[in-house]
Coordinates of C-alpha atoms and ligand atoms in Angstrom, one line a residue:
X1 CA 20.1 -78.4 14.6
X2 CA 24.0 -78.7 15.7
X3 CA 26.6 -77.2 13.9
X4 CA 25.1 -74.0 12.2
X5 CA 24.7 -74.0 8.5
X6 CA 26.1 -70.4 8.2
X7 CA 29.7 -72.1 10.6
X8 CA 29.6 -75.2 7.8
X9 CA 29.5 -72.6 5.1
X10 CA 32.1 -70.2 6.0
X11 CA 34.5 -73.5 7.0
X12 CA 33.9 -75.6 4.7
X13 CA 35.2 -74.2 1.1
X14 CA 38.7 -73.9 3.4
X15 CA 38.6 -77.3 5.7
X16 CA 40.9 -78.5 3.2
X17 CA 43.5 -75.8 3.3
X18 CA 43.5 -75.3 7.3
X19 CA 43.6 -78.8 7.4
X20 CA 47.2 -79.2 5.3
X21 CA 48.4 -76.1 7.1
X22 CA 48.0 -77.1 10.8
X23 CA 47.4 -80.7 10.6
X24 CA 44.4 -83.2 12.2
X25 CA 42.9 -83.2 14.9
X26 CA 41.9 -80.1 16.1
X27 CA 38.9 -78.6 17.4
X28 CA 38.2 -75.2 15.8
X29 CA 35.7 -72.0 17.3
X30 CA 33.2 -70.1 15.1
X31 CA 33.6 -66.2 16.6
X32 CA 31.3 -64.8 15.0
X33 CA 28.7 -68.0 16.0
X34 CA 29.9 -66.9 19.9
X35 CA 29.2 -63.3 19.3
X36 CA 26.3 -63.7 17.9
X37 CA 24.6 -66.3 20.7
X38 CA 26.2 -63.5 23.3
X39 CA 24.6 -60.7 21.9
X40 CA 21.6 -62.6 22.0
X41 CA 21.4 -63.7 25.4
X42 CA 21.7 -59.6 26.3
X43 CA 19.1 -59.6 23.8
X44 CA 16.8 -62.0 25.5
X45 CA 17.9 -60.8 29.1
X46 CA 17.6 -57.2 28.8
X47 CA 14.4 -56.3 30.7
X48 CA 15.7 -58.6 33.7
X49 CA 17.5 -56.0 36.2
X50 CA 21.2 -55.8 36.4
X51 CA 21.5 -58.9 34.1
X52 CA 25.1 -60.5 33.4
X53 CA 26.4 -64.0 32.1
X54 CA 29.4 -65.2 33.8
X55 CA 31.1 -67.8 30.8
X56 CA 31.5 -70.7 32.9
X57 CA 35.4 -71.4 33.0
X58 CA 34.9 -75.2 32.3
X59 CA 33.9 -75.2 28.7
X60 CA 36.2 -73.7 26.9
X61 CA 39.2 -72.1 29.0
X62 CA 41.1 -70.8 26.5
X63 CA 42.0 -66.8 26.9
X64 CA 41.2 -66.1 23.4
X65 CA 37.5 -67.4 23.9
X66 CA 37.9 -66.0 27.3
X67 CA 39.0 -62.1 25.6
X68 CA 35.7 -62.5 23.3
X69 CA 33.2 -63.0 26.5
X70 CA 35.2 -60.7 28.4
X71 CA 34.6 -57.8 25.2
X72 CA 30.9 -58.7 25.4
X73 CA 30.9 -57.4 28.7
X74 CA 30.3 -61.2 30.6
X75 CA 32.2 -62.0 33.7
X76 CA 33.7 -65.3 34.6
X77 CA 32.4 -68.3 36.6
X78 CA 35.5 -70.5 38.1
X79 CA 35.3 -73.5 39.9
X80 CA 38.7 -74.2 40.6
X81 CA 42.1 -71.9 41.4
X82 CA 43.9 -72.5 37.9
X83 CA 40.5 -71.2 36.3
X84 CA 40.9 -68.4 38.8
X85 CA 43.9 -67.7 37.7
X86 CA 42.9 -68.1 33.9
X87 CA 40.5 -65.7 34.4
X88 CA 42.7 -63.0 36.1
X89 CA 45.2 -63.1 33.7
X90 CA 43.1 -61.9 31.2
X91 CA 42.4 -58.5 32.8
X92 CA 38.8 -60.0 34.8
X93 CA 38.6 -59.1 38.9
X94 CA 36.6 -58.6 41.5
X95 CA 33.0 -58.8 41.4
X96 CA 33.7 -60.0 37.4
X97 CA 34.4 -63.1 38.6
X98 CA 32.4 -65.8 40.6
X99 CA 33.9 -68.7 42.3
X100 CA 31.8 -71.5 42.9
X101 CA 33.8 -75.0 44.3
X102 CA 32.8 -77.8 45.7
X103 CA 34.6 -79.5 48.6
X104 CA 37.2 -76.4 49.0
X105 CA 40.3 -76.7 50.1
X106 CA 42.1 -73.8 52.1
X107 CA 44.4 -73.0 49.6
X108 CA 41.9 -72.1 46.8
X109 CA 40.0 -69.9 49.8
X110 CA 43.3 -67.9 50.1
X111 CA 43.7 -67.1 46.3
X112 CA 39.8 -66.3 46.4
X113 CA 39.6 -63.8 49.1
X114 CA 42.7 -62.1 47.7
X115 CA 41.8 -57.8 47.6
X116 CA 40.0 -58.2 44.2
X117 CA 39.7 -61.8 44.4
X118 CA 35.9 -62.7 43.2
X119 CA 32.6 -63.5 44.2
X120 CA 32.9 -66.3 47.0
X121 CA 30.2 -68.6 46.5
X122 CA 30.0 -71.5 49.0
X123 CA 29.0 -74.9 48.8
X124 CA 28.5 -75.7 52.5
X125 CA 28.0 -74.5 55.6
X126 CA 30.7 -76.0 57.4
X127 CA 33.3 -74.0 55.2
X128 CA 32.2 -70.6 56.9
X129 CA 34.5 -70.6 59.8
X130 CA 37.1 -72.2 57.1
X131 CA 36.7 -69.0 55.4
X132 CA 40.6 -66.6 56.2
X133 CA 38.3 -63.6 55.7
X134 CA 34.8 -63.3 55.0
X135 CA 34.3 -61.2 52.2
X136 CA 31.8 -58.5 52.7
X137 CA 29.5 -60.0 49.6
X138 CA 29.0 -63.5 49.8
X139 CA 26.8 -66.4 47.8
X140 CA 25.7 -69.4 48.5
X141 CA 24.9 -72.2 46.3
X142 CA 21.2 -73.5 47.2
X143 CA 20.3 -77.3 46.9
X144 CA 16.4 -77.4 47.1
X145 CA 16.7 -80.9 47.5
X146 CA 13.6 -83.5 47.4
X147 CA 11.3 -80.6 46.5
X148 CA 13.1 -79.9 42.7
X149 CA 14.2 -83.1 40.8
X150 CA 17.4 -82.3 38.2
X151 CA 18.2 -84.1 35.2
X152 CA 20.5 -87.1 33.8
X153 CA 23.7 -85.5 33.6
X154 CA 23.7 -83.5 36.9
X155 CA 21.8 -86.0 39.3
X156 CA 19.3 -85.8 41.4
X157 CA 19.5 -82.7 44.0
X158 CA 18.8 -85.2 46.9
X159 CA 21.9 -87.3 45.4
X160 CA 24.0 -84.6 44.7
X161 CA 27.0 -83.2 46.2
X162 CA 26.6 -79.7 45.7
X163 CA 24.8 -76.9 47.7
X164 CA 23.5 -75.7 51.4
X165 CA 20.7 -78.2 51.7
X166 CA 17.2 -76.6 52.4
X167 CA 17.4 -77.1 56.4
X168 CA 20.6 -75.2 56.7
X169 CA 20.3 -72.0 54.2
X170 CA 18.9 -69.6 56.3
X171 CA 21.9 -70.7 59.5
X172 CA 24.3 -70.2 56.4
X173 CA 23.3 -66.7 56.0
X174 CA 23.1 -66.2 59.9
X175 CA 26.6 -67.6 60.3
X176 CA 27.9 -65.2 57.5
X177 CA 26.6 -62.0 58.8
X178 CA 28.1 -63.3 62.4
X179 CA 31.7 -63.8 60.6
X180 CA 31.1 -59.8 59.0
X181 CA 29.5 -60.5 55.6
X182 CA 26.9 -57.3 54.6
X183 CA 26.0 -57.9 50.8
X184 CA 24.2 -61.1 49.7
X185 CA 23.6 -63.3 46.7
X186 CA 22.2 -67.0 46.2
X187 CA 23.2 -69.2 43.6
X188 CA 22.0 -72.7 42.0
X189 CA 22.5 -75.0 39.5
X190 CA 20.3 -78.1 39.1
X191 CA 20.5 -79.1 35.4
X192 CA 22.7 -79.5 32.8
X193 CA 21.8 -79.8 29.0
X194 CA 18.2 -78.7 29.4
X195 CA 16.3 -78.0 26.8
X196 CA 13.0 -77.0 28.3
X197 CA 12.6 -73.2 29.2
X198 CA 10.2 -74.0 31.9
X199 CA 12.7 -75.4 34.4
X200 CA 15.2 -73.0 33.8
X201 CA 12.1 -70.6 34.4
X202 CA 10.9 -72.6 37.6
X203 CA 14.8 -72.7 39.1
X204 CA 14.7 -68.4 39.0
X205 CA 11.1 -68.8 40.8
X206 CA 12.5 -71.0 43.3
X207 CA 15.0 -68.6 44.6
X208 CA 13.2 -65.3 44.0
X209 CA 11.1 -67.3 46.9
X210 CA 14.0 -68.7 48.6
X211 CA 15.8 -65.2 48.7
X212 CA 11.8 -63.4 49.7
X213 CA 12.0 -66.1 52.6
X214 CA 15.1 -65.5 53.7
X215 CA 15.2 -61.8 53.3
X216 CA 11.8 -61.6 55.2
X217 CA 13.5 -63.7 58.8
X218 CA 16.5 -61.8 58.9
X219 CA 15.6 -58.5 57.6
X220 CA 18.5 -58.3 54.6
X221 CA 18.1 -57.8 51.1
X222 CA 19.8 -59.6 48.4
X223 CA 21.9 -58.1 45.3
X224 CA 22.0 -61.0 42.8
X225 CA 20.0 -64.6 42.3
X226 CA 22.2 -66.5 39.9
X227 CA 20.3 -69.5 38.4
X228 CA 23.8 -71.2 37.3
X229 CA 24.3 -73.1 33.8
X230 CA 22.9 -75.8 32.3
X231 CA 20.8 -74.1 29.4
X232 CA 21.1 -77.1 26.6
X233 CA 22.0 -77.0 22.8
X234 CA 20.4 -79.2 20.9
X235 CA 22.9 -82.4 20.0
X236 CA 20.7 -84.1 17.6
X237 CA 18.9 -82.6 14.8
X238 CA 15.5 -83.6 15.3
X239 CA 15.9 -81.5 19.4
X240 CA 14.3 -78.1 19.5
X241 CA 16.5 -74.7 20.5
X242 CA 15.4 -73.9 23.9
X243 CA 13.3 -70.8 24.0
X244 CA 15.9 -68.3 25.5
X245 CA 13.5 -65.4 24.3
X246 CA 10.7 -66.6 26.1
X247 CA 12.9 -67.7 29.3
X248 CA 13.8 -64.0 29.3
X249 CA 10.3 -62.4 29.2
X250 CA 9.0 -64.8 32.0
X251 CA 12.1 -64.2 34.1
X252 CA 11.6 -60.4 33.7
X253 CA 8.2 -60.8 34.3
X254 CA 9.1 -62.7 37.5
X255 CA 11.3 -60.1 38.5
X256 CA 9.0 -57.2 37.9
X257 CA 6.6 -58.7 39.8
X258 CA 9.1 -59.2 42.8
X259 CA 10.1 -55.5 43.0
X260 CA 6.1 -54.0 43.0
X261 CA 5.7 -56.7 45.9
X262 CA 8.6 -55.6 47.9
X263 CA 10.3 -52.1 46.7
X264 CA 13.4 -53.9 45.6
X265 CA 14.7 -57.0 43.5
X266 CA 18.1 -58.7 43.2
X267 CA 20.2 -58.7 40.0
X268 CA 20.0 -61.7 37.3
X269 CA 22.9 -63.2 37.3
X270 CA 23.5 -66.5 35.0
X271 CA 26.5 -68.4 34.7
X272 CA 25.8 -71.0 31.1
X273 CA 28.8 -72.7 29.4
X274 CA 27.6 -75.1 27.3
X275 CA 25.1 -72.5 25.6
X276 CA 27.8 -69.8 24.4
X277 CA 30.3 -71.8 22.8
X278 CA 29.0 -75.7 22.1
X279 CA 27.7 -75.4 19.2
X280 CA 30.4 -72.8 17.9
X281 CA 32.9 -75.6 18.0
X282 CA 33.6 -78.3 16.2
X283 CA 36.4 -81.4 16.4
X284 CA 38.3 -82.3 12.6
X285 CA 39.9 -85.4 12.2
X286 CA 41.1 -87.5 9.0
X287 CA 40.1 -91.2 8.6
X288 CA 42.5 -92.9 8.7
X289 CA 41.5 -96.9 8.6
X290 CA 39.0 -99.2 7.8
X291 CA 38.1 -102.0 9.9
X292 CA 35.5 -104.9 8.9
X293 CA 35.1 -107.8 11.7
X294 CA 31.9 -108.6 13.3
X295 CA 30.9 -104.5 12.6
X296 CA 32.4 -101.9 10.4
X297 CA 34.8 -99.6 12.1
X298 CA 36.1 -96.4 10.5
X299 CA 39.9 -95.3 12.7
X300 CA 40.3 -91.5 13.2
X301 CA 43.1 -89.7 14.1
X302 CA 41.8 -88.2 17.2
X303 CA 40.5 -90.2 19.8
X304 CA 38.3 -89.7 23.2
X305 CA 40.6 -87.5 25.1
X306 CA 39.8 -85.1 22.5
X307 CA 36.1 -85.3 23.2
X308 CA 35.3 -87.7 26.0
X309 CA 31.6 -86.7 26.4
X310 CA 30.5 -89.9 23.6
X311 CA 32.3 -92.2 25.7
X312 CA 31.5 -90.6 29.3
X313 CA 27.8 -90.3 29.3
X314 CA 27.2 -91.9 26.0
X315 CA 26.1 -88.3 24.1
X316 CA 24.9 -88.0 21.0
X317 CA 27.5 -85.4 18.8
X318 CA 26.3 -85.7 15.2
X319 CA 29.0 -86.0 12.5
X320 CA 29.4 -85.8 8.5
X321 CA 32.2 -86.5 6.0
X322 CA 33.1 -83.0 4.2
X323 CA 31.7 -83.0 0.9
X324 CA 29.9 -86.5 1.0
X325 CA 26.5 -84.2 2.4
X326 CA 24.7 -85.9 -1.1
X327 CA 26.4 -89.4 -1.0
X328 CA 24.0 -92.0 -1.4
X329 CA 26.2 -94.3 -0.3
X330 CA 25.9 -95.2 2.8
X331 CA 26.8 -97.5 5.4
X332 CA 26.3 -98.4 9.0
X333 CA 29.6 -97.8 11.2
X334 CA 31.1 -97.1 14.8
X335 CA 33.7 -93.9 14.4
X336 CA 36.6 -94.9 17.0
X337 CA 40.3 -93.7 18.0
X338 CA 42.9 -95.3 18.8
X339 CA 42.8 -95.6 22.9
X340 CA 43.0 -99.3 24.7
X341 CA 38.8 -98.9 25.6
X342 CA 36.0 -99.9 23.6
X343 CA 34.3 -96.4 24.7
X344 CA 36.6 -94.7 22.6
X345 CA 34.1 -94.3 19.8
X346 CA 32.8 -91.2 18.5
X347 CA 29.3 -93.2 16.7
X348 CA 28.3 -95.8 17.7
X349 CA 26.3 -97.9 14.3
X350 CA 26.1 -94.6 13.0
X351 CA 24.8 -94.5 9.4
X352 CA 27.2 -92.5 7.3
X353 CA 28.8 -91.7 3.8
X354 CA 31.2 -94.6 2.9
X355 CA 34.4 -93.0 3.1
X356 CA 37.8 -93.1 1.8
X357 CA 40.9 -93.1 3.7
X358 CA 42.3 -89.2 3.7
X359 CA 38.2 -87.9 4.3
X360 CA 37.8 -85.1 6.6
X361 CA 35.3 -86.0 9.3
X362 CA 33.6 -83.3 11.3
X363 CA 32.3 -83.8 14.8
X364 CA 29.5 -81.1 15.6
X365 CA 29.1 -79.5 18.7
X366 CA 32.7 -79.9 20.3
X367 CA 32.9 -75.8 21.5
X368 CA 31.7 -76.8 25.7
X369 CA 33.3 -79.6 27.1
X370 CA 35.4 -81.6 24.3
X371 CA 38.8 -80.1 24.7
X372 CA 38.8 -79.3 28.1
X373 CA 37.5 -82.4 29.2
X374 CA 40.8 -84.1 27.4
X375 CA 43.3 -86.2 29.2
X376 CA 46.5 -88.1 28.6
X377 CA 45.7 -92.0 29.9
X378 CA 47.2 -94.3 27.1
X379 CA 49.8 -91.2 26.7
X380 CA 47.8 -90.0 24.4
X381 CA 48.3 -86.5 23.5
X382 CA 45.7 -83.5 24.0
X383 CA 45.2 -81.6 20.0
X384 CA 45.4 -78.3 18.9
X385 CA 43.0 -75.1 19.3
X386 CA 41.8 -72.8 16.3
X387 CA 39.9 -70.1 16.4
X388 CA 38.3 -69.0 12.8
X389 CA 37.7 -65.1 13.1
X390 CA 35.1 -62.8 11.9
X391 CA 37.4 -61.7 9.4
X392 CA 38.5 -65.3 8.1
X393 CA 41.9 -65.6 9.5
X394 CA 42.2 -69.1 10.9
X395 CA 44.6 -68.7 14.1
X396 CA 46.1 -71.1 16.4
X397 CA 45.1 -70.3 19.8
X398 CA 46.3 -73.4 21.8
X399 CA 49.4 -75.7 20.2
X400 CA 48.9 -79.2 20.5
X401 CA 50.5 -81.5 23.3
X402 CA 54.2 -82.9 22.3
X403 CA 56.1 -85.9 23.9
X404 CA 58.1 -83.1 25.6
X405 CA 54.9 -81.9 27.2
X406 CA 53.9 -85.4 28.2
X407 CA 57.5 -86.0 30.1
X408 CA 57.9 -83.2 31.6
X409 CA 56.5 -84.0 34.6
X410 CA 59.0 -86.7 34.6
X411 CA 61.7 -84.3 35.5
X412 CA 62.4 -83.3 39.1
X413 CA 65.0 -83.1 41.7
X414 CA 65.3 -86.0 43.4
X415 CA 63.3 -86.4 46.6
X416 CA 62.6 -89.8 48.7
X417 CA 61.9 -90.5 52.2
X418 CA 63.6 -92.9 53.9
X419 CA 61.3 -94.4 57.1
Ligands
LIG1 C1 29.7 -76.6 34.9 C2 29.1 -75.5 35.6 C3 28.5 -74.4 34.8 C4 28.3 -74.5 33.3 O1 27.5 -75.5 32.9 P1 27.0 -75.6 31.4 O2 26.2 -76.9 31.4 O3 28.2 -75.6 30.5 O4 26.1 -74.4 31.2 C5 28.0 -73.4 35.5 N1 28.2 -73.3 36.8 C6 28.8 -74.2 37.6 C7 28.9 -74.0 39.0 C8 29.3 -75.3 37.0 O5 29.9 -76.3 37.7

């Protein structure tokens, strides 16, 4: 099911007001939907040793979300220095914070080793000598490769670009401990918008046996697995929840069984996105046109850089028209913006309520990946960010983008090389 019947409830009776008040588009957060899907992942986690979530950055970098994870006690997963950055300036160090990039550059190394940086978690084993300092704990991200296969949006792991492949792992750890690394961890992430508990389930096996392996030839012990993101949320109605209950007893189980087996077991460590915030979030625009050529096209007011994912790998977000829920009027329809590409559609022959011009449209499941995702090609501009509270207060936590915004990297001192 996307958006939650108790989110529509609470935001609907007042879609109308917030609406006038700020203005469409904007994509608006459900706390209370976030703290509750938090809570529960402790919930579901609890009997897996030294569990923590670490909010993948990506989804929804905004500090206010960011304040809310941080209060439920999760950490921060950042994949690039402005996230970093993000993350520290909202009171999160040190071993609170995991920074997983890919093709690193030596300037992001520098900010990450800082005293208190973060967890260093590398993609590569070339980037070890790269490395100003090796920290004294150190991850690395593990690519299986032909032995696992991943899923649509991620890739294959043989195809993919990210991880210590099989044949190198165990020389990555080697070349660590040489360079003065003592505490370990080992990290993965092979799918993204999975549904089924079993892989996720499979992908902790995999490195409980990878880490048993490894800890066996060198004679170290591990502190965390982390088994990445990618837990799924179901997009259309008719997709089933992924069991994170059950995910959580069989990991435990898993676990339990590794410490009678060798006297110790590493921490759980998770890093999802998508899962605590997607379907917490959802994108309001107004329709504003009606177009009938060769199909029927209904104009918004916000367009893909709001929410590229339709456009980008053709997802599914499901939509209704506030208050047309019992219209038996219907009509078959693509839901565009305004952007100079034909993949700027929200729907695509989508049957919905006929609707007037001045409707408020609701696009589900915008809370992971729709506003960060945005961009400015066409000069379009990126919208606002609102946050509805437990309480009911509706606040503006990010303004939307003005003209000045868009030109101000149009002002510098001049500069020019002459050759
Ligand atoms: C994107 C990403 C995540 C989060 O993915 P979700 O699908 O949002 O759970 C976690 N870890 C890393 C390294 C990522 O790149």
């Amino acid at each position: 099911m996307p958006m939650s019947h108790d989110f529509k409830a609470r935001l609907e009776p007042v879609i109308q007001k917030i609406s006038d008040h700020f203005g469409t588009p904007f994509h608006i957060y459900d706390e209370k939907g976030i703290m509750e899907t938090g809570n529960h992942l402790k919930k579901a986690f609890a009997d897996a040793e030294g569990f923590k979530e670490f909010f993948a950055v990506k989804a929804l970098p905004n500090p206010s979300i960011m304040k809310i994870m941080k209060k439920m006690g999760f950490g921060f997963d950042c994949s690039s220095s402005t996230e970093l950055l993000l993350a520290r300036d909202i009171g999160s160090f040190g071993e609170d914070l995991m920074f997983t990039s890919n093709n690193t550059s030596i300037d992001q190394f520098e900010l990450a080793t800082e005293k208190d940086g973060c967890i260093l978690n590398l993609d590569d084993i070339s980037l070890i000598p790269k490395v100003p300092q090796m920290p004294e704990l150190i991850c690395f991200r593990y690519n299986p490769g032909p032995s696992r296969t991943g899923n649509d949006i991620i890739g294959n792991p043989v195809e993919s670009k990210y991880g210590v492949s099989d044949s190198q792992i165990k020389d990555a750890y080697i070349a660590a401990i040489k360079r003065g690394a003592k505490r370990f961890g080992m990290h993965t992430m092979l799918a993204s918008n999975e549904l089924d508990h079993k892989y996720m389930k499979d992908t902790a096996a995999m490195l409980l046996d990878k880490v048993s392996e490894i800890s066996d030839s060198l004679g170290i012990k591990f502190e965390f697995i982390n088994i990445g993101g990618g837990f799924g949320i179901p997009y259309r109605p008719e997709d089933t929840p992924m069991n994170i209950d059950l995910l959580g007893r069989e990991i435990a189980f898993l676990m339990a069984e590794f410490k009678r087996e060798k006297g110790w077991v590493p921490k759980l460590f998770m890093e999802s996105g998508r899962y605590m915030t997607g379907p917490h979030g959802v994108l309001v625009t107004k329709v504003i046109n009606h177009k009938n050529i060769y199909r029927k096209y209904i104009g918004v007011d916000a367009s893909m850089n709001a929410l590229m994912r339709p456009g980008m790998y053709n997802a599914y977000h499901h939509i209704h028209v506030v208050g047309k829920d019992d219209s038996t009027k219907k009509e078959t329809v693509d839901v565009v913006g305004s952007l100079c590409e034909n993949i700027d559609k929200f729907a695509v022959q989508r049957t919905l309520p006929e609707t007037e011009e001045g409707d408020i449209m609701i696009i589900h499941d915008t809370g992971a990946h729709g506003h960060s995702m945005g961009f400015n090609y066409n000069g379009l501009l990126r919208p606002k960010e609102l946050l509805l509270r437990i309480s009911g207060e509706i606040e503006l936590i990010r303004r939307e983008q003005n003209v000045d915004d868009y030109f101000a990297t149009l002002k510098f001192e001049k500069n020019s090389l002459k050759i």
